[in-house]
């Protein structure tokens, strides 16, 4: 058993990337142990022992085992030295948790699965998209971007002047979503979101965690 944190998952996963971003921003040396949940032959029992719901990521620090990205990232922030990734005051922390809930509850299912997977991944695989799903995702995307632009206001980061878990949650989700031309147009309506996105894409941690199959993208495409 090693005391060096082990993160189990695949680099294409939004949630694995969120955990990696937190580890990198804290400066925590760790290993990404590859687990492909979509691999042929199904989920291996060894992973189900780590994550009974069969999802990624799972995390180990010595004999401490954890799953669920919210728990992992908060643990990483609190158990290790490095810059705080959660605001100290109650109102800002509540705002951060609200944005994380928005990311989990609306952005991930609708912008990543409802728009990115339906409009980009399915056509690549020759599969028909689900028009109803896209239509409802479109509505949620409009609300999500308007709400996030409002919460961001004229701050540098989602919860003020410092990078927090709220930014790290949204970043990998938005990275997939902005592949969808329609979503990019909605995004470009909010100048402050574009400025925030440029800051996100300039982070070393963001660049260092790009999915291996992912082409390098520029933040400037929004204004091209
Ligand atoms: N609630 C989980 C969600 C994790 C999650 O949905 N991971 C995706 C990959 S990004 C997954 O494992 N999907 C496999 C599946 O749903 O079968 C968390 O916060 O960690």
PDB file of C-alpha atoms and ligand atoms in Angstrom:
ATOM      1  CA  UNK A   1       0.000   0.000   0.000  1.00  0.00           C
ATOM      2  CA  UNK A   2       1.276   3.446  -0.909  1.00  0.00           C
ATOM      3  CA  UNK A   3       0.598   6.704   0.882  1.00  0.00           C
ATOM      4  CA  UNK A   4       0.744   8.501  -2.443  1.00  0.00           C
ATOM      5  CA  UNK A   5      -2.846   9.304  -3.497  1.00  0.00           C
ATOM      6  CA  UNK A   6      -4.205   7.022  -6.216  1.00  0.00           C
ATOM      7  CA  UNK A   7      -6.995   8.196  -8.480  1.00  0.00           C
ATOM      8  CA  UNK A   8      -8.751   5.508 -10.493  1.00  0.00           C
ATOM      9  CA  UNK A   9     -10.372   6.461 -13.757  1.00  0.00           C
ATOM     10  CA  UNK A  10      -9.922   7.547 -17.364  1.00  0.00           C
ATOM     11  CA  UNK A  11      -8.707  10.892 -18.631  1.00  0.00           C
ATOM     12  CA  UNK A  12     -11.767  11.392 -20.873  1.00  0.00           C
ATOM     13  CA  UNK A  13     -14.049  11.484 -17.816  1.00  0.00           C
ATOM     14  CA  UNK A  14     -15.372  14.855 -16.713  1.00  0.00           C
ATOM     15  CA  UNK A  15     -15.439  13.793 -13.063  1.00  0.00           C
ATOM     16  CA  UNK A  16     -11.974  12.246 -13.099  1.00  0.00           C
ATOM     17  CA  UNK A  17     -10.678  15.474 -14.592  1.00  0.00           C
ATOM     18  CA  UNK A  18     -12.314  17.535 -11.822  1.00  0.00           C
ATOM     19  CA  UNK A  19     -10.504  15.440  -9.197  1.00  0.00           C
ATOM     20  CA  UNK A  20      -7.213  15.704 -11.117  1.00  0.00           C
ATOM     21  CA  UNK A  21      -7.606  19.475 -11.384  1.00  0.00           C
ATOM     22  CA  UNK A  22      -8.048  19.677  -7.607  1.00  0.00           C
ATOM     23  CA  UNK A  23      -4.979  17.481  -6.978  1.00  0.00           C
ATOM     24  CA  UNK A  24      -2.853  19.494  -9.399  1.00  0.00           C
ATOM     25  CA  UNK A  25      -4.012  22.879  -8.091  1.00  0.00           C
ATOM     26  CA  UNK A  26      -3.110  21.713  -4.569  1.00  0.00           C
ATOM     27  CA  UNK A  27       0.247  20.465  -5.824  1.00  0.00           C
ATOM     28  CA  UNK A  28      -0.426  16.905  -4.623  1.00  0.00           C
ATOM     29  CA  UNK A  29       1.743  14.248  -6.266  1.00  0.00           C
ATOM     30  CA  UNK A  30      -0.517  11.340  -7.204  1.00  0.00           C
ATOM     31  CA  UNK A  31      -1.039   8.563  -9.726  1.00  0.00           C
ATOM     32  CA  UNK A  32      -3.873   8.235 -12.220  1.00  0.00           C
ATOM     33  CA  UNK A  33      -4.560   4.499 -12.381  1.00  0.00           C
ATOM     34  CA  UNK A  34      -6.363   3.709 -15.645  1.00  0.00           C
ATOM     35  CA  UNK A  35      -9.876   2.282 -15.361  1.00  0.00           C
ATOM     36  CA  UNK A  36     -12.029   2.281 -18.488  1.00  0.00           C
ATOM     37  CA  UNK A  37     -15.627   1.836 -17.431  1.00  0.00           C
ATOM     38  CA  UNK A  38     -16.800   1.615 -21.028  1.00  0.00           C
ATOM     39  CA  UNK A  39     -14.313  -1.141 -21.896  1.00  0.00           C
ATOM     40  CA  UNK A  40     -15.628  -4.209 -23.684  1.00  0.00           C
ATOM     41  CA  UNK A  41     -16.405  -7.061 -21.354  1.00  0.00           C
ATOM     42  CA  UNK A  42     -17.912  -4.737 -18.771  1.00  0.00           C
ATOM     43  CA  UNK A  43     -16.829  -3.430 -15.443  1.00  0.00           C
ATOM     44  CA  UNK A  44     -14.173  -5.387 -13.597  1.00  0.00           C
ATOM     45  CA  UNK A  45     -15.002  -6.596 -10.075  1.00  0.00           C
ATOM     46  CA  UNK A  46     -11.843  -4.916  -8.816  1.00  0.00           C
ATOM     47  CA  UNK A  47     -13.341  -1.541  -9.703  1.00  0.00           C
ATOM     48  CA  UNK A  48     -16.757  -2.365  -8.272  1.00  0.00           C
ATOM     49  CA  UNK A  49     -14.987  -3.069  -5.002  1.00  0.00           C
ATOM     50  CA  UNK A  50     -13.734   0.521  -5.098  1.00  0.00           C
ATOM     51  CA  UNK A  51     -16.945   2.064  -6.422  1.00  0.00           C
ATOM     52  CA  UNK A  52     -20.096  -0.045  -5.922  1.00  0.00           C
ATOM     53  CA  UNK A  53     -22.013   2.152  -8.393  1.00  0.00           C
ATOM     54  CA  UNK A  54     -19.443   1.389 -11.074  1.00  0.00           C
ATOM     55  CA  UNK A  55     -18.472   4.970 -11.815  1.00  0.00           C
ATOM     56  CA  UNK A  56     -15.209   6.874 -11.969  1.00  0.00           C
ATOM     57  CA  UNK A  57     -13.323   8.334 -10.196  1.00  0.00           C
ATOM     58  CA  UNK A  58     -12.441   6.349  -7.098  1.00  0.00           C
ATOM     59  CA  UNK A  59      -9.684   7.506  -4.788  1.00  0.00           C
ATOM     60  CA  UNK A  60      -7.302   6.065  -2.219  1.00  0.00           C
ATOM     61  CA  UNK A  61      -4.981   7.800   0.213  1.00  0.00           C
ATOM     62  CA  UNK A  62      -3.167   5.130   2.176  1.00  0.00           C
ATOM     63  CA  UNK A  63      -5.897   2.989   3.707  1.00  0.00           C
ATOM     64  CA  UNK A  64      -8.543   5.695   3.245  1.00  0.00           C
ATOM     65  CA  UNK A  65     -10.885   4.876   0.348  1.00  0.00           C
ATOM     66  CA  UNK A  66     -13.339   7.323  -1.156  1.00  0.00           C
ATOM     67  CA  UNK A  67     -15.643   7.775  -4.123  1.00  0.00           C
ATOM     68  CA  UNK A  68     -17.891  10.650  -5.273  1.00  0.00           C
ATOM     69  CA  UNK A  69     -16.032  13.603  -6.717  1.00  0.00           C
ATOM     70  CA  UNK A  70     -17.524  16.120  -4.273  1.00  0.00           C
ATOM     71  CA  UNK A  71     -16.122  14.144  -1.338  1.00  0.00           C
ATOM     72  CA  UNK A  72     -12.782  13.525  -3.055  1.00  0.00           C
ATOM     73  CA  UNK A  73     -12.152  17.147  -4.008  1.00  0.00           C
ATOM     74  CA  UNK A  74     -13.154  18.507  -0.590  1.00  0.00           C
ATOM     75  CA  UNK A  75     -10.937  15.912   1.095  1.00  0.00           C
ATOM     76  CA  UNK A  76      -8.018  16.827  -1.167  1.00  0.00           C
ATOM     77  CA  UNK A  77      -8.526  20.487  -0.354  1.00  0.00           C
ATOM     78  CA  UNK A  78      -8.700  19.906   3.399  1.00  0.00           C
ATOM     79  CA  UNK A  79      -6.142  17.126   3.880  1.00  0.00           C
ATOM     80  CA  UNK A  80      -3.236  18.607   1.929  1.00  0.00           C
ATOM     81  CA  UNK A  81      -1.215  21.807   1.995  1.00  0.00           C
ATOM     82  CA  UNK A  82      -1.502  24.174  -0.912  1.00  0.00           C
ATOM     83  CA  UNK A  83      -3.838  26.963  -1.932  1.00  0.00           C
ATOM     84  CA  UNK A  84      -7.340  26.713  -0.445  1.00  0.00           C
ATOM     85  CA  UNK A  85      -9.883  25.673  -3.070  1.00  0.00           C
ATOM     86  CA  UNK A  86     -12.901  26.529  -0.902  1.00  0.00           C
ATOM     87  CA  UNK A  87     -13.743  30.023   0.353  1.00  0.00           C
ATOM     88  CA  UNK A  88     -13.492  30.536   4.104  1.00  0.00           C
ATOM     89  CA  UNK A  89     -16.629  32.628   4.591  1.00  0.00           C
ATOM     90  CA  UNK A  90     -20.027  30.971   4.803  1.00  0.00           C
ATOM     91  CA  UNK A  91     -21.724  32.939   2.023  1.00  0.00           C
ATOM     92  CA  UNK A  92     -19.002  32.402  -0.568  1.00  0.00           C
ATOM     93  CA  UNK A  93     -18.738  28.721   0.382  1.00  0.00           C
ATOM     94  CA  UNK A  94     -22.496  28.347  -0.006  1.00  0.00           C
ATOM     95  CA  UNK A  95     -22.249  30.021  -3.411  1.00  0.00           C
ATOM     96  CA  UNK A  96     -19.491  27.623  -4.404  1.00  0.00           C
ATOM     97  CA  UNK A  97     -21.613  24.653  -3.326  1.00  0.00           C
ATOM     98  CA  UNK A  98     -24.575  26.064  -5.230  1.00  0.00           C
ATOM     99  CA  UNK A  99     -22.515  26.299  -8.423  1.00  0.00           C
ATOM    100  CA  UNK A 100     -21.223  22.744  -7.924  1.00  0.00           C
ATOM    101  CA  UNK A 101     -24.846  21.586  -7.597  1.00  0.00           C
ATOM    102  CA  UNK A 102     -25.753  23.441 -10.776  1.00  0.00           C
ATOM    103  CA  UNK A 103     -22.836  21.706 -12.503  1.00  0.00           C
ATOM    104  CA  UNK A 104     -23.875  18.250 -11.232  1.00  0.00           C
ATOM    105  CA  UNK A 105     -27.605  18.684 -11.682  1.00  0.00           C
ATOM    106  CA  UNK A 106     -27.968  20.677 -14.887  1.00  0.00           C
ATOM    107  CA  UNK A 107     -24.696  21.311 -16.727  1.00  0.00           C
ATOM    108  CA  UNK A 108     -23.424  17.713 -16.773  1.00  0.00           C
ATOM    109  CA  UNK A 109     -26.670  15.970 -17.794  1.00  0.00           C
ATOM    110  CA  UNK A 110     -27.824  18.612 -20.253  1.00  0.00           C
ATOM    111  CA  UNK A 111     -24.778  20.369 -21.688  1.00  0.00           C
ATOM    112  CA  UNK A 112     -22.465  17.343 -21.733  1.00  0.00           C
ATOM    113  CA  UNK A 113     -24.906  14.468 -22.357  1.00  0.00           C
ATOM    114  CA  UNK A 114     -27.912  16.305 -23.841  1.00  0.00           C
ATOM    115  CA  UNK A 115     -25.907  18.500 -26.225  1.00  0.00           C
ATOM    116  CA  UNK A 116     -22.303  17.284 -26.599  1.00  0.00           C
ATOM    117  CA  UNK A 117     -22.980  13.554 -26.678  1.00  0.00           C
ATOM    118  CA  UNK A 118     -26.174  13.908 -28.750  1.00  0.00           C
ATOM    119  CA  UNK A 119     -24.877  16.465 -31.273  1.00  0.00           C
ATOM    120  CA  UNK A 120     -21.174  15.567 -31.543  1.00  0.00           C
ATOM    121  CA  UNK A 121     -20.505  12.016 -30.330  1.00  0.00           C
ATOM    122  CA  UNK A 122     -23.585  10.248 -31.645  1.00  0.00           C
ATOM    123  CA  UNK A 123     -23.276  11.545 -35.240  1.00  0.00           C
ATOM    124  CA  UNK A 124     -19.587  10.512 -35.207  1.00  0.00           C
ATOM    125  CA  UNK A 125     -20.714   6.995 -34.312  1.00  0.00           C
ATOM    126  CA  UNK A 126     -23.406   7.063 -36.978  1.00  0.00           C
ATOM    127  CA  UNK A 127     -26.181   7.055 -34.372  1.00  0.00           C
ATOM    128  CA  UNK A 128     -29.347   9.139 -34.632  1.00  0.00           C
ATOM    129  CA  UNK A 129     -29.676  11.929 -32.108  1.00  0.00           C
ATOM    130  CA  UNK A 130     -32.608  12.182 -29.757  1.00  0.00           C
ATOM    131  CA  UNK A 131     -34.352  15.403 -30.835  1.00  0.00           C
ATOM    132  CA  UNK A 132     -36.479  15.641 -27.694  1.00  0.00           C
ATOM    133  CA  UNK A 133     -33.440  15.324 -25.491  1.00  0.00           C
ATOM    134  CA  UNK A 134     -31.571  17.987 -27.482  1.00  0.00           C
ATOM    135  CA  UNK A 135     -34.559  20.321 -27.308  1.00  0.00           C
ATOM    136  CA  UNK A 136     -34.875  20.100 -23.537  1.00  0.00           C
ATOM    137  CA  UNK A 137     -31.078  20.342 -23.139  1.00  0.00           C
ATOM    138  CA  UNK A 138     -31.111  23.529 -25.223  1.00  0.00           C
ATOM    139  CA  UNK A 139     -33.527  25.149 -22.781  1.00  0.00           C
ATOM    140  CA  UNK A 140     -31.484  24.117 -19.751  1.00  0.00           C
ATOM    141  CA  UNK A 141     -28.278  25.294 -21.465  1.00  0.00           C
ATOM    142  CA  UNK A 142     -29.738  28.762 -21.991  1.00  0.00           C
ATOM    143  CA  UNK A 143     -30.764  29.003 -18.354  1.00  0.00           C
ATOM    144  CA  UNK A 144     -27.451  27.559 -17.115  1.00  0.00           C
ATOM    145  CA  UNK A 145     -25.282  30.022 -19.028  1.00  0.00           C
ATOM    146  CA  UNK A 146     -27.444  32.988 -18.035  1.00  0.00           C
ATOM    147  CA  UNK A 147     -27.351  31.948 -14.384  1.00  0.00           C
ATOM    148  CA  UNK A 148     -23.596  31.302 -14.405  1.00  0.00           C
ATOM    149  CA  UNK A 149     -22.874  34.616 -16.134  1.00  0.00           C
ATOM    150  CA  UNK A 150     -24.975  36.347 -13.473  1.00  0.00           C
ATOM    151  CA  UNK A 151     -23.195  34.599 -10.601  1.00  0.00           C
ATOM    152  CA  UNK A 152     -19.778  35.258 -12.138  1.00  0.00           C
ATOM    153  CA  UNK A 153     -20.647  38.926 -12.534  1.00  0.00           C
ATOM    154  CA  UNK A 154     -17.387  40.865 -12.940  1.00  0.00           C
ATOM    155  CA  UNK A 155     -15.306  38.503 -10.813  1.00  0.00           C
ATOM    156  CA  UNK A 156     -12.197  36.773 -12.070  1.00  0.00           C
ATOM    157  CA  UNK A 157     -13.406  33.365 -10.881  1.00  0.00           C
ATOM    158  CA  UNK A 158     -16.851  31.946 -10.153  1.00  0.00           C
ATOM    159  CA  UNK A 159     -16.734  32.768  -6.433  1.00  0.00           C
ATOM    160  CA  UNK A 160     -14.668  35.949  -6.469  1.00  0.00           C
ATOM    161  CA  UNK A 161     -10.970  36.606  -6.869  1.00  0.00           C
ATOM    162  CA  UNK A 162      -9.730  33.095  -6.167  1.00  0.00           C
ATOM    163  CA  UNK A 163     -10.009  29.870  -8.047  1.00  0.00           C
ATOM    164  CA  UNK A 164     -12.317  27.428  -6.223  1.00  0.00           C
ATOM    165  CA  UNK A 165     -13.842  24.003  -6.720  1.00  0.00           C
ATOM    166  CA  UNK A 166     -16.729  25.728  -8.521  1.00  0.00           C
ATOM    167  CA  UNK A 167     -14.380  26.654 -11.387  1.00  0.00           C
ATOM    168  CA  UNK A 168     -12.785  23.208 -11.363  1.00  0.00           C
ATOM    169  CA  UNK A 169     -16.210  21.544 -11.602  1.00  0.00           C
ATOM    170  CA  UNK A 170     -17.417  23.622 -14.510  1.00  0.00           C
ATOM    171  CA  UNK A 171     -14.187  23.597 -16.523  1.00  0.00           C
ATOM    172  CA  UNK A 172     -14.225  19.991 -17.856  1.00  0.00           C
ATOM    173  CA  UNK A 173     -17.980  20.158 -18.505  1.00  0.00           C
ATOM    174  CA  UNK A 174     -17.739  23.402 -20.451  1.00  0.00           C
ATOM    175  CA  UNK A 175     -14.740  22.017 -22.355  1.00  0.00           C
ATOM    176  CA  UNK A 176     -16.983  19.352 -23.882  1.00  0.00           C
ATOM    177  CA  UNK A 177     -19.998  21.631 -24.245  1.00  0.00           C
ATOM    178  CA  UNK A 178     -18.185  24.323 -26.257  1.00  0.00           C
ATOM    179  CA  UNK A 179     -17.557  21.741 -28.963  1.00  0.00           C
ATOM    180  CA  UNK A 180     -21.216  22.209 -29.879  1.00  0.00           C
ATOM    181  CA  UNK A 181     -21.542  25.203 -32.253  1.00  0.00           C
ATOM    182  CA  UNK A 182     -24.970  26.163 -30.925  1.00  0.00           C
ATOM    183  CA  UNK A 183     -23.682  26.184 -27.362  1.00  0.00           C
ATOM    184  CA  UNK A 184     -20.690  28.283 -28.419  1.00  0.00           C
ATOM    185  CA  UNK A 185     -23.074  30.883 -29.785  1.00  0.00           C
ATOM    186  CA  UNK A 186     -24.983  30.964 -26.484  1.00  0.00           C
ATOM    187  CA  UNK A 187     -21.668  31.208 -24.615  1.00  0.00           C
ATOM    188  CA  UNK A 188     -20.475  34.126 -26.746  1.00  0.00           C
ATOM    189  CA  UNK A 189     -23.545  36.116 -25.647  1.00  0.00           C
ATOM    190  CA  UNK A 190     -21.886  36.437 -22.234  1.00  0.00           C
ATOM    191  CA  UNK A 191     -18.645  38.345 -22.483  1.00  0.00           C
ATOM    192  CA  UNK A 192     -17.760  37.658 -18.845  1.00  0.00           C
ATOM    193  CA  UNK A 193     -18.046  33.898 -19.369  1.00  0.00           C
ATOM    194  CA  UNK A 194     -15.677  34.201 -22.324  1.00  0.00           C
ATOM    195  CA  UNK A 195     -13.154  36.088 -20.167  1.00  0.00           C
ATOM    196  CA  UNK A 196     -13.495  33.450 -17.431  1.00  0.00           C
ATOM    197  CA  UNK A 197     -13.002  30.703 -20.000  1.00  0.00           C
ATOM    198  CA  UNK A 198      -9.777  32.293 -21.194  1.00  0.00           C
ATOM    199  CA  UNK A 199      -8.492  32.219 -17.599  1.00  0.00           C
ATOM    200  CA  UNK A 200      -9.531  28.585 -17.202  1.00  0.00           C
ATOM    201  CA  UNK A 201      -7.882  27.461 -20.423  1.00  0.00           C
ATOM    202  CA  UNK A 202      -4.652  29.228 -19.413  1.00  0.00           C
ATOM    203  CA  UNK A 203      -4.319  27.115 -16.238  1.00  0.00           C
ATOM    204  CA  UNK A 204      -1.459  24.603 -16.404  1.00  0.00           C
ATOM    205  CA  UNK A 205      -3.681  22.072 -14.623  1.00  0.00           C
ATOM    206  CA  UNK A 206      -6.344  22.452 -17.301  1.00  0.00           C
ATOM    207  CA  UNK A 207      -3.857  21.940 -20.122  1.00  0.00           C
ATOM    208  CA  UNK A 208      -2.152  19.048 -18.351  1.00  0.00           C
ATOM    209  CA  UNK A 209      -5.435  17.168 -17.923  1.00  0.00           C
ATOM    210  CA  UNK A 210      -6.750  17.411 -21.459  1.00  0.00           C
ATOM    211  CA  UNK A 211      -8.089  14.025 -22.536  1.00  0.00           C
ATOM    212  CA  UNK A 212      -5.384  12.215 -24.501  1.00  0.00           C
ATOM    213  CA  UNK A 213      -7.614  11.968 -27.566  1.00  0.00           C
ATOM    214  CA  UNK A 214      -8.479  15.643 -27.410  1.00  0.00           C
ATOM    215  CA  UNK A 215      -7.146  18.136 -29.891  1.00  0.00           C
ATOM    216  CA  UNK A 216      -5.573  21.237 -28.417  1.00  0.00           C
ATOM    217  CA  UNK A 217      -8.071  24.046 -28.429  1.00  0.00           C
ATOM    218  CA  UNK A 218      -7.709  27.751 -28.081  1.00  0.00           C
ATOM    219  CA  UNK A 219      -9.827  29.880 -25.789  1.00  0.00           C
ATOM    220  CA  UNK A 220      -9.937  32.490 -28.528  1.00  0.00           C
ATOM    221  CA  UNK A 221     -12.251  30.495 -30.754  1.00  0.00           C
ATOM    222  CA  UNK A 222     -15.186  32.095 -28.986  1.00  0.00           C
ATOM    223  CA  UNK A 223     -14.357  35.450 -30.462  1.00  0.00           C
ATOM    224  CA  UNK A 224     -12.918  34.265 -33.762  1.00  0.00           C
TER     225      UNK A 224
HETATM  226  N1  LIG B   1     -21.676  11.210  -8.733  1.00  0.00           N
HETATM  227  C1  LIG B   1     -20.445  10.753  -9.326  1.00  0.00           C
HETATM  228  C2  LIG B   1     -20.575  10.842 -10.842  1.00  0.00           C
HETATM  229  C3  LIG B   1     -19.386  10.227 -11.552  1.00  0.00           C
HETATM  230  C4  LIG B   1     -19.728   9.920 -12.998  1.00  0.00           C
HETATM  231  O1  LIG B   1     -20.871  10.053 -13.474  1.00  0.00           O
HETATM  232  N2  LIG B   1     -18.719   9.463 -13.729  1.00  0.00           N
HETATM  233  C5  LIG B   1     -18.965   9.055 -15.078  1.00  0.00           C
HETATM  234  C6  LIG B   1     -17.782   9.408 -15.955  1.00  0.00           C
HETATM  235  S1  LIG B   1     -17.588  11.169 -16.143  1.00  0.00           S
HETATM  236  C7  LIG B   1     -19.140   7.571 -15.105  1.00  0.00           C
HETATM  237  O2  LIG B   1     -18.488   6.869 -14.360  1.00  0.00           O
HETATM  238  N3  LIG B   1     -20.020   7.082 -15.977  1.00  0.00           N
HETATM  239  C8  LIG B   1     -20.227   5.675 -16.151  1.00  0.00           C
HETATM  240  C9  LIG B   1     -21.653   5.279 -16.094  1.00  0.00           C
HETATM  241  O3  LIG B   1     -22.509   6.119 -15.783  1.00  0.00           O
HETATM  242  O4  LIG B   1     -21.900   4.102 -16.352  1.00  0.00           O
HETATM  243  C10 LIG B   1     -19.283  11.607  -8.830  1.00  0.00           C
HETATM  244  O5  LIG B   1     -19.521  12.743  -8.403  1.00  0.00           O
HETATM  245  O6  LIG B   1     -18.140  11.113  -8.831  1.00  0.00           O
END
